Protein backbone atom coordinates (compact mmCIF):
# COMPACT_ATOMS: atom_id res chain seq x y z
CA MET A 1 21.36 -65.77 -135.20
CA THR A 2 18.29 -67.92 -133.71
CA GLU A 3 16.22 -65.75 -135.76
CA LYS A 4 18.15 -66.52 -138.72
CA ASN A 5 18.21 -70.09 -138.10
CA ALA A 6 14.42 -70.21 -137.30
CA ASP A 7 13.93 -68.02 -140.83
CA ALA A 8 16.13 -70.54 -142.61
CA ARG A 9 14.20 -73.40 -141.00
CA SER A 10 10.65 -71.89 -141.58
CA GLY A 11 11.77 -71.36 -145.11
CA SER A 12 13.38 -74.61 -145.53
CA GLU A 13 9.98 -76.32 -144.19
CA GLU A 14 8.03 -73.86 -146.59
CA LEU A 15 10.23 -75.27 -149.49
CA GLN A 16 9.75 -78.88 -148.38
CA GLN A 17 5.83 -78.40 -147.81
CA GLN A 18 5.77 -76.85 -151.38
CA GLN A 19 7.95 -79.96 -152.87
CA LEU A 20 5.59 -82.23 -151.00
CA LEU A 21 2.49 -80.48 -152.48
CA ARG A 22 3.94 -80.84 -155.58
CA ALA A 23 4.71 -84.56 -155.02
CA ILE A 24 1.51 -84.99 -154.00
CA SER A 25 -0.12 -83.38 -157.08
CA SER A 26 2.20 -85.51 -159.44
CA PHE A 27 1.30 -88.57 -157.62
CA GLU A 28 -2.36 -87.42 -157.96
CA GLY A 29 -2.24 -86.87 -161.69
CA ILE A 30 -0.27 -90.35 -162.04
CA MET A 31 -3.03 -92.02 -160.37
CA LEU A 32 -5.81 -90.42 -162.22
CA SER A 33 -3.89 -91.04 -165.50
CA GLN A 34 -3.71 -94.69 -164.60
CA ILE A 35 -7.21 -94.88 -163.43
CA ASP A 36 -8.03 -93.62 -166.86
CA ILE A 37 -5.91 -95.94 -168.74
CA LYS A 38 -7.70 -98.40 -166.66
CA ASN A 39 -11.00 -97.47 -167.65
CA LYS A 40 -9.93 -97.00 -171.09
CA LEU A 41 -8.71 -100.80 -171.01
CA ALA A 42 -11.77 -101.87 -169.30
CA ASP A 43 -14.00 -100.54 -172.01
CA ARG A 44 -12.07 -102.06 -174.62
CA LEU A 45 -12.23 -105.51 -172.84
CA ASN A 46 -15.90 -104.87 -172.59
CA TYR A 47 -16.15 -104.29 -176.38
CA SER A 48 -14.09 -107.27 -177.10
CA ILE A 49 -16.16 -109.29 -175.01
CA ARG A 50 -19.37 -108.18 -176.66
CA ALA A 51 -17.52 -108.39 -180.11
CA GLY A 52 -16.75 -112.11 -179.12
CA ILE A 53 -20.04 -112.73 -177.72
CA ILE A 54 -21.45 -111.66 -181.23
CA ILE A 55 -18.75 -113.96 -183.14
CA LEU A 56 -19.64 -116.99 -180.76
CA ALA A 57 -23.52 -116.31 -181.59
CA ILE A 58 -22.91 -115.95 -185.50
CA ILE A 59 -20.74 -119.24 -185.35
CA ALA A 60 -23.51 -121.11 -183.39
CA VAL A 61 -25.92 -120.14 -185.82
CA SER A 62 -23.75 -121.28 -188.73
CA ILE A 63 -23.30 -124.69 -186.72
CA LEU A 64 -26.93 -124.84 -186.21
CA ILE A 65 -27.77 -124.23 -190.06
CA LEU A 66 -24.93 -126.72 -190.82
CA LEU A 67 -26.56 -129.31 -188.62
CA LEU A 68 -29.89 -128.69 -189.91
CA THR A 69 -28.47 -129.15 -193.63
CA LEU A 70 -26.74 -132.32 -192.95
CA SER A 71 -29.84 -133.95 -191.18
CA SER A 72 -32.00 -132.92 -194.37
CA GLN A 73 -28.81 -134.53 -196.39
CA ILE A 74 -28.95 -137.81 -194.23
CA ASN A 75 -32.51 -138.07 -194.87
CA ARG A 76 -32.01 -137.56 -198.60
CA ILE A 77 -29.08 -140.07 -198.23
CA SER A 78 -31.31 -142.67 -196.52
CA SER A 79 -33.83 -142.50 -199.37
CA VAL A 80 -31.22 -143.15 -201.99
CA VAL A 81 -29.78 -146.31 -199.86
CA SER A 82 -33.19 -147.55 -199.45
CA GLU A 83 -33.60 -147.26 -203.39
CA MET A 84 -30.05 -149.02 -203.63
CA ASN A 85 -31.19 -151.85 -201.38
CA GLN A 86 -34.08 -152.33 -203.60
CA ASP A 87 -32.12 -152.39 -206.62
CA PHE A 88 -29.70 -155.04 -205.12
CA ALA A 89 -32.88 -156.87 -204.34
CA ILE A 90 -33.92 -157.02 -208.07
CA VAL A 91 -30.25 -157.57 -209.15
CA SER A 92 -30.14 -160.68 -207.01
CA GLN A 93 -33.66 -162.05 -208.59
CA ASN A 94 -32.08 -161.21 -211.85
CA MET A 95 -29.12 -162.93 -211.02
CA ALA A 96 -31.00 -166.28 -209.69
CA ARG A 97 -33.01 -166.09 -212.96
CA ILE A 98 -29.88 -166.01 -215.49
CA SER A 99 -28.21 -168.85 -213.24
CA GLY A 100 -31.25 -170.98 -213.97
CA HIS A 101 -31.22 -170.12 -217.61
CA VAL A 102 -27.33 -170.65 -217.38
CA ASN A 103 -28.10 -174.04 -215.90
CA SER A 104 -30.63 -174.92 -218.42
CA MET A 105 -28.26 -174.00 -221.66
CA GLU A 106 -25.67 -176.32 -219.99
CA ARG A 107 -28.18 -179.28 -219.92
CA GLN A 108 -29.08 -178.53 -223.46
CA VAL A 109 -25.47 -178.17 -224.57
CA ALA A 110 -24.59 -181.32 -222.94
CA ASN A 111 -27.32 -183.09 -224.65
CA LEU A 112 -26.34 -181.73 -227.91
CA GLN A 113 -22.79 -183.10 -227.18
CA GLN A 114 -23.99 -186.58 -226.09
CA ILE A 115 -26.54 -186.72 -229.24
CA ASN A 116 -23.36 -185.86 -231.40
CA ASP A 117 -21.36 -188.38 -229.66
CA GLN A 118 -23.75 -191.11 -230.00
CA THR A 119 -24.45 -190.07 -233.65
CA LYS A 120 -20.94 -190.71 -234.38
CA VAL A 121 -20.83 -194.20 -232.80
CA MET A 122 -24.07 -195.03 -234.49
CA ASP A 123 -22.10 -194.30 -237.88
CA ARG A 124 -19.39 -196.28 -237.09
CA GLU A 125 -21.64 -199.09 -235.93
CA MET A 126 -23.87 -198.94 -238.84
CA LEU A 127 -20.70 -199.23 -241.23
CA GLY A 128 -19.72 -202.27 -239.06
CA ILE A 129 -23.06 -203.99 -239.74
CA ALA A 130 -22.68 -203.03 -243.44
CA GLU A 131 -19.53 -205.01 -243.33
CA ASN A 132 -20.91 -207.81 -241.23
CA LEU A 133 -23.83 -208.40 -243.36
CA GLU A 134 -21.13 -209.06 -246.19
CA ALA A 135 -19.42 -211.58 -244.48
CA ILE A 136 -21.37 -213.03 -241.69
CA GLN A 137 -18.93 -215.73 -240.97
CA GLY A 138 -16.22 -213.61 -240.15
CA ALA A 139 -18.23 -210.93 -238.46
CA VAL A 140 -18.87 -212.68 -235.24
CA GLY A 141 -15.69 -211.70 -234.00
CA GLU A 142 -15.70 -208.13 -235.12
CA ILE A 143 -19.22 -207.81 -233.77
CA GLY A 144 -17.75 -208.72 -230.32
CA GLN A 145 -14.70 -206.18 -230.91
CA HIS A 146 -17.60 -203.45 -231.88
CA LEU A 147 -19.52 -204.20 -228.71
CA ILE A 148 -16.19 -203.82 -226.89
CA GLN A 149 -15.77 -200.31 -228.51
CA VAL A 150 -19.18 -199.41 -227.83
CA ARG A 151 -18.68 -200.36 -224.26
CA GLY A 152 -15.57 -198.26 -224.28
CA ASN A 153 -17.47 -195.21 -226.11
CA VAL A 154 -20.16 -195.31 -223.26
CA GLY A 155 -17.73 -195.63 -220.79
CA ASN A 156 -16.02 -192.64 -222.19
CA ILE A 157 -19.51 -191.07 -222.41
CA SER A 158 -20.21 -191.57 -218.91
CA VAL A 159 -16.81 -190.21 -217.80
CA SER A 160 -17.64 -187.20 -219.93
CA MET A 161 -20.99 -186.80 -218.59
CA ASP A 162 -19.52 -187.19 -214.95
CA ARG A 163 -17.00 -184.02 -215.71
CA MET A 164 -19.71 -182.25 -217.38
CA ASP A 165 -21.92 -182.70 -214.25
CA PHE A 166 -18.93 -181.56 -212.01
CA GLU A 167 -18.37 -178.73 -214.24
CA VAL A 168 -22.03 -177.81 -214.33
CA LEU A 169 -21.99 -177.88 -210.29
CA ASN A 170 -18.79 -175.94 -210.08
CA MET A 171 -20.72 -173.33 -212.55
CA GLY A 172 -23.81 -173.39 -210.07
CA LEU A 173 -21.41 -172.73 -207.16
CA GLU A 174 -19.46 -169.94 -208.87
CA MET A 175 -23.02 -168.38 -209.54
CA HIS A 176 -23.92 -168.82 -206.00
CA ARG A 177 -20.83 -167.35 -204.97
CA LEU A 178 -21.23 -164.28 -207.27
CA GLY A 179 -24.40 -163.88 -205.74
CA GLY A 180 -23.16 -163.94 -202.39
CA SER A 181 -21.76 -160.19 -202.66
CA ALA A 182 -25.04 -158.94 -203.50
CA ARG A 183 -26.64 -160.91 -200.64
CA SER A 184 -23.68 -159.50 -198.38
CA LEU A 185 -24.42 -156.01 -199.55
CA ASN A 186 -28.13 -156.76 -198.61
CA LYS A 187 -26.92 -157.74 -195.12
CA MET A 188 -24.73 -154.70 -194.65
CA ILE A 189 -27.40 -152.14 -195.55
CA PRO A 190 -30.41 -153.27 -193.65
CA PHE A 191 -33.08 -150.72 -195.21
CA PRO A 192 -36.08 -152.47 -196.66
């Protein structure tokens, strides 16, 4: 019986050894397949990194080209702004000349109105003088009244002239204010 037990034990040990060898070979196969999968994943990761580096290099070159294009456009924009600044300076000079012409026209129009007013007054005075020559005795009082009217008219003319001077001054200030925006643009754009 001991021999049977010994045979059974040796058969059982052999079976266990075979199972152990199968388990070791299975474990080895699993480990090799995992190593193979890891190697494939590492290769894919390397390819992905290389592709990423190539894409980043393309992006860097694109950004460099974009920056070079923008810098050339900035030079063009700078030259255009410089030309605009010169044009604004010319416009400012023209506005000053126009302001001078407008002031001259205002003075001439004011003189025409004054002459017209004086002509009307003179017409009335001449009519009064003609009437006074016909009746000298009664005309002394009327001459005094006409002198009062003349003084009133002169006062009215003086008031009108003061108003016109005030309007001319306001127009000059308005022209100066209108030229201020062009001067402000010249100050904001410091290109010569």
